Short mmCIF file of C-alpha atoms in Angstrom, two decimals:
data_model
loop_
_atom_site.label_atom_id
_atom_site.label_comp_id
_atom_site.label_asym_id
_atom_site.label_seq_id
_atom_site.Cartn_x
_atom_site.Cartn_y
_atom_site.Cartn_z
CA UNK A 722 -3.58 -22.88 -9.91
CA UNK A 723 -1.37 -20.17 -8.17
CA UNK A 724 -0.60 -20.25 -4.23
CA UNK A 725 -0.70 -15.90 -4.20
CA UNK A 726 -3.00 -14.16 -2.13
CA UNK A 727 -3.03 -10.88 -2.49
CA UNK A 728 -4.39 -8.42 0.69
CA UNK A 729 -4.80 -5.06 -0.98
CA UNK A 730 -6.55 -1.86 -0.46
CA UNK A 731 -8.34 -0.92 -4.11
CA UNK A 732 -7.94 2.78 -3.91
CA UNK A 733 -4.23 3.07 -3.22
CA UNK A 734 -1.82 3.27 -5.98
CA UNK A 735 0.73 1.17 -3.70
CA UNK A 736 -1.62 -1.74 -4.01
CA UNK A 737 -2.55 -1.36 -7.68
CA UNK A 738 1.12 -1.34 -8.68
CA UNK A 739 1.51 -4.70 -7.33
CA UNK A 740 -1.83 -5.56 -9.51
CA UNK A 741 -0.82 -4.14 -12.66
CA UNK A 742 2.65 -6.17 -12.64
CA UNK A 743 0.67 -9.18 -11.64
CA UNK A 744 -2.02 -8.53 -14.64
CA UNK A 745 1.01 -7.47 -17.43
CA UNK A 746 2.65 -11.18 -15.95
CA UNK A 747 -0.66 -12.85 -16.98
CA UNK A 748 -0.71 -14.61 -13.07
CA UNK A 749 -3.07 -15.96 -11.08
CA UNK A 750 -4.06 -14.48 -7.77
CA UNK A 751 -6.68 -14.64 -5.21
CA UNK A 752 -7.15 -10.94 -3.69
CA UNK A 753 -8.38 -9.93 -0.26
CA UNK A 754 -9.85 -6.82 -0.26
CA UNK A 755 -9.27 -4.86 2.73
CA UNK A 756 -10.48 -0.85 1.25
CA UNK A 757 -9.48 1.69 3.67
CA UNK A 758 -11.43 2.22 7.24
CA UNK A 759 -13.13 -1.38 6.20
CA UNK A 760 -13.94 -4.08 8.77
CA UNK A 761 -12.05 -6.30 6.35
CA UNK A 762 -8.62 -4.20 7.00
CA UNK A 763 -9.02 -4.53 10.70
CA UNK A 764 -9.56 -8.35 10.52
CA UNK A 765 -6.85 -8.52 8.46
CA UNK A 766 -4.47 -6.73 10.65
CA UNK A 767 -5.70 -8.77 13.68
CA UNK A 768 -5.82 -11.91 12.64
CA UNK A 769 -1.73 -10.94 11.39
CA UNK A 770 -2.22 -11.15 7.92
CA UNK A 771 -0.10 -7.90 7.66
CA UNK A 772 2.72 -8.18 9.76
CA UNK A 773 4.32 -4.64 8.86
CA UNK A 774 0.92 -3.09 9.58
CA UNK A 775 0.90 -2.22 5.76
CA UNK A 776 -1.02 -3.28 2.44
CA UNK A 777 0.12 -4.98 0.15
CA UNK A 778 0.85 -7.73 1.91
CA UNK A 779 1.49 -11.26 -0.39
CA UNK A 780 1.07 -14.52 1.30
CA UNK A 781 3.21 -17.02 -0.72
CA UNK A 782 1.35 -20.38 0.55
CA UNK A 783 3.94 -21.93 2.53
CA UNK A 784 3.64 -19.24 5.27
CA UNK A 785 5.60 -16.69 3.67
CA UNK A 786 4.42 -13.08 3.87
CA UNK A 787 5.93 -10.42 1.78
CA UNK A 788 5.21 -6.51 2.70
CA UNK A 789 5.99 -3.36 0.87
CA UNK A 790 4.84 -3.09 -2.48
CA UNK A 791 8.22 -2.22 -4.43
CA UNK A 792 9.96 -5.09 -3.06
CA UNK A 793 6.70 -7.62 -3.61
CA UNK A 794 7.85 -5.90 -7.62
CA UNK A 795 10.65 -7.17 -6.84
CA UNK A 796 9.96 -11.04 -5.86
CA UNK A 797 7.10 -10.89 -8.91
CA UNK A 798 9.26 -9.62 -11.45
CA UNK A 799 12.39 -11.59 -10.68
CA UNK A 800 13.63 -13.69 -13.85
CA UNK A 801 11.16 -11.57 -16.21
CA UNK A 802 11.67 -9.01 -18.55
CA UNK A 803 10.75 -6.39 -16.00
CA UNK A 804 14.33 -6.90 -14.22
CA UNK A 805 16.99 -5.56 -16.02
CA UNK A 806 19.92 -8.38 -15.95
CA UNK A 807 23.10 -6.32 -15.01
CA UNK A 808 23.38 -4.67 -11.53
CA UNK A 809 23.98 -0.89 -13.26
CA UNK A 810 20.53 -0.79 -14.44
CA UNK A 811 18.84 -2.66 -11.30
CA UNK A 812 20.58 -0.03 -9.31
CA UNK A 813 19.41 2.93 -11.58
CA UNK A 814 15.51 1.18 -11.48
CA UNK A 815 16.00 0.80 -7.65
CA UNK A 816 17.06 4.26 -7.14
CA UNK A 817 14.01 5.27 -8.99
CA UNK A 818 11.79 3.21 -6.90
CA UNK A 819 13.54 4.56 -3.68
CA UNK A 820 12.75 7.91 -4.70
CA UNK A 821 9.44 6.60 -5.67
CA UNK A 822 8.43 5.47 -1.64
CA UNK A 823 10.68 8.14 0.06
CA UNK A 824 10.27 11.79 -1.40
CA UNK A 825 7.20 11.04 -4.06
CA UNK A 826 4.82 9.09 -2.69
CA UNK A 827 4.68 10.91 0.48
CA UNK A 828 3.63 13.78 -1.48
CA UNK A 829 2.07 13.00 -4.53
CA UNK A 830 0.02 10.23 -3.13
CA UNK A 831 -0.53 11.79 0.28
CA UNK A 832 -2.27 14.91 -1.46
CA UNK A 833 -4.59 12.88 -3.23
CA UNK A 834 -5.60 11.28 -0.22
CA UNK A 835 -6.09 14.07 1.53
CA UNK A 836 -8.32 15.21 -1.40
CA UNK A 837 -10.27 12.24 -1.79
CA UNK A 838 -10.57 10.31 1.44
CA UNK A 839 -13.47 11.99 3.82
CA UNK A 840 -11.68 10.66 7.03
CA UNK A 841 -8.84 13.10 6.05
CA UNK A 842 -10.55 16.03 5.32
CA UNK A 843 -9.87 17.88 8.68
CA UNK A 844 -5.86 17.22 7.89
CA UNK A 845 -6.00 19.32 4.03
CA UNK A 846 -6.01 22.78 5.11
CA UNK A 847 -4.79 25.38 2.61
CA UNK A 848 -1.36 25.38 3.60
CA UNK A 849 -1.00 21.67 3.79
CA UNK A 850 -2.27 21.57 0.14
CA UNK A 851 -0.33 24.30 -0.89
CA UNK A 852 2.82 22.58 0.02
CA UNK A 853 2.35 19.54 -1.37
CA UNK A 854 1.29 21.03 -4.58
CA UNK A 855 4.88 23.00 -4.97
CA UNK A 856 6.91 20.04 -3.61
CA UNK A 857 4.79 17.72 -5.99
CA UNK A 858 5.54 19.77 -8.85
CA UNK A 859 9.26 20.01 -7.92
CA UNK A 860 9.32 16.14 -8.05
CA UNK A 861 7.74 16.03 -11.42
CA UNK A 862 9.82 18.63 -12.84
CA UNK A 863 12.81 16.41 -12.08
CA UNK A 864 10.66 13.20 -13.53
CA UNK A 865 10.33 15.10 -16.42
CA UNK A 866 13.79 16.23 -17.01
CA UNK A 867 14.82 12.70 -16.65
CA UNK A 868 12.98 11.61 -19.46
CA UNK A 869 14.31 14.04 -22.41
CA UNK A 870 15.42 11.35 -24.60
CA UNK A 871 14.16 8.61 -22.92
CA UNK A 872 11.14 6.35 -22.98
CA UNK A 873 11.56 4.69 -20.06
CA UNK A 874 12.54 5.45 -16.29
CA UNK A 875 15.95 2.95 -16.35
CA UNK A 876 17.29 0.93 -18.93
CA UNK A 877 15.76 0.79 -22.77
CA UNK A 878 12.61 -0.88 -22.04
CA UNK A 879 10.10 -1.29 -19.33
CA UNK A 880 11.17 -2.07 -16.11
CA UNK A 881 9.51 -2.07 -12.13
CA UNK A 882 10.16 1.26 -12.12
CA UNK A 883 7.93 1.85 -14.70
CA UNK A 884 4.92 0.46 -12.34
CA UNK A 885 6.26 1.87 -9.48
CA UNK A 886 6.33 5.54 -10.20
CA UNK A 887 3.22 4.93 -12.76
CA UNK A 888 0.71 3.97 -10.31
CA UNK A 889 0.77 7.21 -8.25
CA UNK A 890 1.41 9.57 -11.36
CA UNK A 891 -1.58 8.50 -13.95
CA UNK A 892 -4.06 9.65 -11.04
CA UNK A 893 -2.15 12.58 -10.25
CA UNK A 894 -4.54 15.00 -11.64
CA UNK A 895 -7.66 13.64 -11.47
CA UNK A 896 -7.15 12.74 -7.58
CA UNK A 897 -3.92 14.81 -6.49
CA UNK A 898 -4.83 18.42 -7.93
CA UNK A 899 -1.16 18.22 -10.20
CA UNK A 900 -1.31 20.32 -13.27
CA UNK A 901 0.09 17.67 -15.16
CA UNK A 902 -0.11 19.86 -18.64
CA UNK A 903 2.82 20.96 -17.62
CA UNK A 904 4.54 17.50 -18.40
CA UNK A 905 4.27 16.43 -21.32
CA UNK A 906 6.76 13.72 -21.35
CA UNK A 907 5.48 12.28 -18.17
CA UNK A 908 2.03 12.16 -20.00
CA UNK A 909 3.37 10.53 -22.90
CA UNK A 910 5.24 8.02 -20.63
CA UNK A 911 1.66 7.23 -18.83
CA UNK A 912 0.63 6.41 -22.42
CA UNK A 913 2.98 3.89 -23.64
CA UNK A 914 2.46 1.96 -20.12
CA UNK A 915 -1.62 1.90 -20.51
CA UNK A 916 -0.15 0.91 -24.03
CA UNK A 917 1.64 -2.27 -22.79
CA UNK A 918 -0.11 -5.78 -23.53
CA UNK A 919 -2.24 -7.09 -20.08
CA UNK A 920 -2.06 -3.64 -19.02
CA UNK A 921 -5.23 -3.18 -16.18
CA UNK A 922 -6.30 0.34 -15.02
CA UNK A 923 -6.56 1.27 -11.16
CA UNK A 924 -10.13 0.17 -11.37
CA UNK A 925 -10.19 -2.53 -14.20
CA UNK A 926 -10.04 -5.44 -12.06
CA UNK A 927 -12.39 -7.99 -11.01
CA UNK B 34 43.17 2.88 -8.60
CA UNK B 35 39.45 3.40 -8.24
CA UNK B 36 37.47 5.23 -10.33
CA UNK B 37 35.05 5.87 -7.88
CA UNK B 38 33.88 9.24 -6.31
CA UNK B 39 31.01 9.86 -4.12
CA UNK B 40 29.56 13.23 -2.90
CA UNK B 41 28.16 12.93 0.57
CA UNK B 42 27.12 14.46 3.66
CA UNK B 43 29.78 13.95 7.06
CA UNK B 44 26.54 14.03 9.36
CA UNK B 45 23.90 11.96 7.41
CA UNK B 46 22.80 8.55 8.08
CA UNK B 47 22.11 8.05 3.95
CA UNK B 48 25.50 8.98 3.37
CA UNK B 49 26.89 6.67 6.01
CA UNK B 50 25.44 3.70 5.28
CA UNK B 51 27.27 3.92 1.71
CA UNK B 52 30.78 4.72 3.17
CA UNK B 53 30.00 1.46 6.05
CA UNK B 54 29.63 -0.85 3.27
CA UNK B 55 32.68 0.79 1.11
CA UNK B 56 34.52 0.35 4.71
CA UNK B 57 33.22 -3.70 4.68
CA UNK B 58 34.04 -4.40 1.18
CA UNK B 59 37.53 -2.73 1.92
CA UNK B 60 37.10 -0.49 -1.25
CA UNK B 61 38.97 2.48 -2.28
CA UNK B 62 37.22 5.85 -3.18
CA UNK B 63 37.24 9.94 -3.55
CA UNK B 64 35.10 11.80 -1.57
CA UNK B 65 33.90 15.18 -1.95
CA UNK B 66 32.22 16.55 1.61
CA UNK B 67 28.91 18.19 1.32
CA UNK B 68 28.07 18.94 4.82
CA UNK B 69 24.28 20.64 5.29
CA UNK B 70 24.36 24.33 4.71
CA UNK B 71 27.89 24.13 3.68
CA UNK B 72 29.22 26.45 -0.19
CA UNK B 73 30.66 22.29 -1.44
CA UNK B 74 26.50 20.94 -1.28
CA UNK B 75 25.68 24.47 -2.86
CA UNK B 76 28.66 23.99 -5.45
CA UNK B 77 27.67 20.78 -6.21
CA UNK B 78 24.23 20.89 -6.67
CA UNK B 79 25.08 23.97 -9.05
CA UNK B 80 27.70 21.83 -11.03
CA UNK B 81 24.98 19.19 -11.91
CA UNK B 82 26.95 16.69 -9.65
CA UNK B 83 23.46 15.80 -7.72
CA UNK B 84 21.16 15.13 -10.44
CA UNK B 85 18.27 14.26 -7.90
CA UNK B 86 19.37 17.46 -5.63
CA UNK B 87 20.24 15.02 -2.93
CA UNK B 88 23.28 13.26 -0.96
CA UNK B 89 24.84 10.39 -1.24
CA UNK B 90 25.59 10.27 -5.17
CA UNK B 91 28.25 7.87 -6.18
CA UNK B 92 30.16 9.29 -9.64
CA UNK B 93 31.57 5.97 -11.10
CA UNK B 94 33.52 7.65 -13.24
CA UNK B 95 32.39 6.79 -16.97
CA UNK B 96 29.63 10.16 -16.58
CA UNK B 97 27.51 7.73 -14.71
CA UNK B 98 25.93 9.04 -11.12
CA UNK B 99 24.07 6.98 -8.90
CA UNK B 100 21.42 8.82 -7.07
CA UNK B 101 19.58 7.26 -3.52
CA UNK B 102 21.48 5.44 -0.95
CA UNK B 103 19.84 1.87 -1.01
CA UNK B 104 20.31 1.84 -4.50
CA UNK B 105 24.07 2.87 -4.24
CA UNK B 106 24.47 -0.29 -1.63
CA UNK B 107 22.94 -2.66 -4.30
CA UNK B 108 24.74 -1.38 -7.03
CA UNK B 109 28.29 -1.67 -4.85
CA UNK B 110 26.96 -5.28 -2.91
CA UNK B 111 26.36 -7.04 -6.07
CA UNK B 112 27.80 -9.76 -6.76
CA UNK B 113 29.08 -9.68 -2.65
CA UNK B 114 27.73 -11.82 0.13
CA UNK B 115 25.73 -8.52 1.12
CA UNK B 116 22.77 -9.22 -1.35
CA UNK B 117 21.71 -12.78 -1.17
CA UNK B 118 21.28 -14.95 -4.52
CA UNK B 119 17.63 -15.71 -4.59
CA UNK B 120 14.50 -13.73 -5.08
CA UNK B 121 12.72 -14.15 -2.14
CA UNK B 122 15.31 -13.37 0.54
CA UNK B 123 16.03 -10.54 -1.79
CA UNK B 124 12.93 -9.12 -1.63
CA UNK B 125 12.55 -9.78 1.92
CA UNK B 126 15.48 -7.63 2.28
CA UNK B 127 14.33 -4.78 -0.21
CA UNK B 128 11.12 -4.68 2.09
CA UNK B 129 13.20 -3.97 4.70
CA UNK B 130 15.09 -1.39 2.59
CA UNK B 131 12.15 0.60 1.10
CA UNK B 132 10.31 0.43 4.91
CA UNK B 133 13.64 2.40 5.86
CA UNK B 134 12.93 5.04 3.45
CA UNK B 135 9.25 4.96 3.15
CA UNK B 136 8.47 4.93 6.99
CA UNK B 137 11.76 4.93 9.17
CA UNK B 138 14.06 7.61 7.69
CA UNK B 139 10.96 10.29 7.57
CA UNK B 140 10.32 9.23 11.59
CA UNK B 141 13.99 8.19 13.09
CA UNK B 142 16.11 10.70 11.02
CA UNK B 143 14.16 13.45 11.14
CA UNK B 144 13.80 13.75 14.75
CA UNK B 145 17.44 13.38 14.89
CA UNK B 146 17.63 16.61 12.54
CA UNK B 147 14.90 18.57 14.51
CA UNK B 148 17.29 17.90 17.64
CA UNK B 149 20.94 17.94 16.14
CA UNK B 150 20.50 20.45 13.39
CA UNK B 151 20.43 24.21 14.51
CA UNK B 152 18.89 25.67 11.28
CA UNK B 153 15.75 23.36 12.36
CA UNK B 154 15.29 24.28 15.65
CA UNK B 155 12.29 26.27 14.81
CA UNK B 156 10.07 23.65 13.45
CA UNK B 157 11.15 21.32 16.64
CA UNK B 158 7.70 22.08 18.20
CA UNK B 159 7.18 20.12 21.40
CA UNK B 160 3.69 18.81 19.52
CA UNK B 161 6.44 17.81 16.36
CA UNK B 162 8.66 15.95 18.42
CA UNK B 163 6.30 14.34 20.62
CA UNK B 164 4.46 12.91 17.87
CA UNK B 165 7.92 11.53 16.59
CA UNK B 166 8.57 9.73 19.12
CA UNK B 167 5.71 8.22 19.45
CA UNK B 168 5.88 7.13 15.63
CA UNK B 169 9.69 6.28 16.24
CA UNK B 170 9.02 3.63 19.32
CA UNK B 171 6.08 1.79 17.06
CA UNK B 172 8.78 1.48 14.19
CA UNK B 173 11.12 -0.02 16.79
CA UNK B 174 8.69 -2.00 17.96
CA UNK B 175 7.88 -3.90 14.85
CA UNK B 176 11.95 -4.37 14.32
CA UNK B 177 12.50 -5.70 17.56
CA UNK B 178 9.67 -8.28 17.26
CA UNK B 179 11.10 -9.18 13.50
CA UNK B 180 14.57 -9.87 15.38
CA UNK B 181 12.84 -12.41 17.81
CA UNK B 182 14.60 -15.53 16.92
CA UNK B 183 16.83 -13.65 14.04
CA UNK B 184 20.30 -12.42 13.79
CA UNK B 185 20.04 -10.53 10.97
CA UNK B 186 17.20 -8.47 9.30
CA UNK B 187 16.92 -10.51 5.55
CA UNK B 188 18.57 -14.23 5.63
CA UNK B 189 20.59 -15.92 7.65
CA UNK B 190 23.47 -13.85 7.26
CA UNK B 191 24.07 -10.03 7.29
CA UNK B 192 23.03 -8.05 3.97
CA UNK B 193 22.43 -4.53 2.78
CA UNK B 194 18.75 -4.36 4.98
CA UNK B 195 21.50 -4.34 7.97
CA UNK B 196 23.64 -1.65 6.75
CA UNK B 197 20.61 0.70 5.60
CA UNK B 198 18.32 0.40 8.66
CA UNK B 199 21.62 0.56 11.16
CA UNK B 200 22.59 3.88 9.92
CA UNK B 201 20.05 6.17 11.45
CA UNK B 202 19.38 3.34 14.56
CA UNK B 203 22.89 3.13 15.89
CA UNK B 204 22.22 7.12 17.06
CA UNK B 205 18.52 6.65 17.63
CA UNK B 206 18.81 6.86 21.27
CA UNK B 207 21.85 9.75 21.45
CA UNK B 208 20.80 12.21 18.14
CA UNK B 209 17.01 11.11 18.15
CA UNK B 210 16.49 10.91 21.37
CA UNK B 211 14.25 7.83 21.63
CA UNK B 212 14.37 5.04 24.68
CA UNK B 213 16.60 2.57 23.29
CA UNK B 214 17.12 0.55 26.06
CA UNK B 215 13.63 -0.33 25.64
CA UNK B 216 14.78 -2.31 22.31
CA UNK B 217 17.18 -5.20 23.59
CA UNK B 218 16.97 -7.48 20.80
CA UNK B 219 17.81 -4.23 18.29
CA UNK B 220 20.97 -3.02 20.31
CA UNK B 221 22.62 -6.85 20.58
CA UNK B 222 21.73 -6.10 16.49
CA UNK B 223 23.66 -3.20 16.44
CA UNK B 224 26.54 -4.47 18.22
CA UNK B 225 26.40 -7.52 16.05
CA UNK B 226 26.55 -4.60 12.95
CA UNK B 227 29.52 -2.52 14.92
CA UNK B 228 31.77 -6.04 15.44
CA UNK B 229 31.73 -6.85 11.52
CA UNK B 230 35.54 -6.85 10.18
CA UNK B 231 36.36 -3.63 8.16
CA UNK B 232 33.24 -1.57 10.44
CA UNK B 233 34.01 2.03 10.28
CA UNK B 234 31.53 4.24 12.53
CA UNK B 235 29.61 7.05 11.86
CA UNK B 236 32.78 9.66 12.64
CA UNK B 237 35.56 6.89 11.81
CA UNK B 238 36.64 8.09 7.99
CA UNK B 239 39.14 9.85 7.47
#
């Protein structure tokens, strides 16, 4: 029986990352689902359940209330293969994740919300869009230069960066408009993580 | 003798925080100045010495470079009474670190840029920087309720969430122009930060 509650928002790749480690872990959760413009989010926020403001939010059991989604990685992953042991490599997967929440997500992700959500529609105008689709593609481009020759973001095997930078990226065409032909080592990258063993798409769970 | 050499930017609060904690650890390094707009950032970014096109990136002299600033502290606080020793107080100071970039950086720093930064003056709209500041003060709202009973952002003790959220606060008020004396609990923070043996200020190296 696990203590974990999980207050997440089932359409945003920042939530699902946190529900793909927790599913490739094999743990336990209950999950509070609080979807975007919901009654549930509101309650959630008044009632202090996300003290940042922000889903993911994990409540621990004893009180304890961890926000941001890399860093609830982070406390999930510690002592797990996920973590790379020496501080080189946790500093090359945390840069990766920094990058991740400071120059891709507010692109990447942002342009698929504002191609997706309704409430947002007045916000994509052409230039907007037009933008984010160049500065998205920049980002990839460097993505995809860092993985000539390598299967993985840091370190030889899979690590939180993997889930961090994979949540936002496997949707990226569908939702976000990226022409994501033109990656082809990103794409194979995608495959070997839908590849891994417990491995739960952005709309697999229950 | 150290082997280490970082490339980073005189004015920039990403750069500083690096160079504070080099300062508090009392380490030795090279720098290379890359001020904004200057021929060394152009130079540098053409020599390959930036592989993620941005400032600070620590060379540690074996071919290795460290890209992003948080990761850069972890990678030089290992092992140091700047990152604590268990998970959860890690993680609770990695969600402070990724909230800097994710949500305080793009809001804090920025504005600071729009109003210090003459090359930006044109996309300083009054509509831009109202909107900042607005976005700003909620940001240092939700620190200076998090400091109600707290000395220190992550434990009981100062760690690396200190040194990356002070860099771009200490000059909130002066470069960013927000209301800092609205924010008590935040500036007996920062002078708690600014009375730390070894401290080094923004304009302090040499």
């Amino acid at each position: 029986m696990s203590n974990l509650t999980l207050y997440s928002m089932p359409s945003s790749g920042n939530s699902y990352k946190v529900r793909l480690l927790l599913a490739l872990l094999g743990r336990d959760y209950r999950h509070v689902s609080c979807e975007t413009q919901s009654a549930e989010l509101e309650r959630a926020k008044a009632e202090g359940q996300l003290p940042l403001g922000k889903l993911p939010a994990l409540h621990l059991g004893d009180g304890t209330i961890l926000s941001e989604s890399n860093a609830i990685l982070w406390y999930l992953g510690a002592g797990s293969d996920w973590v790379p042991s020496d501080a080189l490599t946790q500093a090359q997967m945390l840069g990766w994740m920094f990058f991740e929440q400071n120059r891709y997500e507010p692109v990447v992700a942002v342009r698929a919300s504002l191609n997706t959500y309704p409430h947002l529609k007045d916000e994509a105008t052409p230039e907007v869009m037009a933008k984010l689709l160049q500065e998205g593609h920049a980002l990839l481009h460097l993505m995809e230069d860092h993985l000539q020759g390598r299967a993985w973001f840091a370190g030889a095997s899979p690590s939180l960066a993997d889930i961090a930078l994979y949540a936002y990226t496997h949707t990226a065409g569908e939702r976000g408009g990226f022409e994501m032909n033109r990656f082809p080592l990103i794409n194979g990258w995608c495959a070997r993580v839908a590849a891994l063993p417990g491995y739960a798409g952005l709309f697999d769970h229950g």
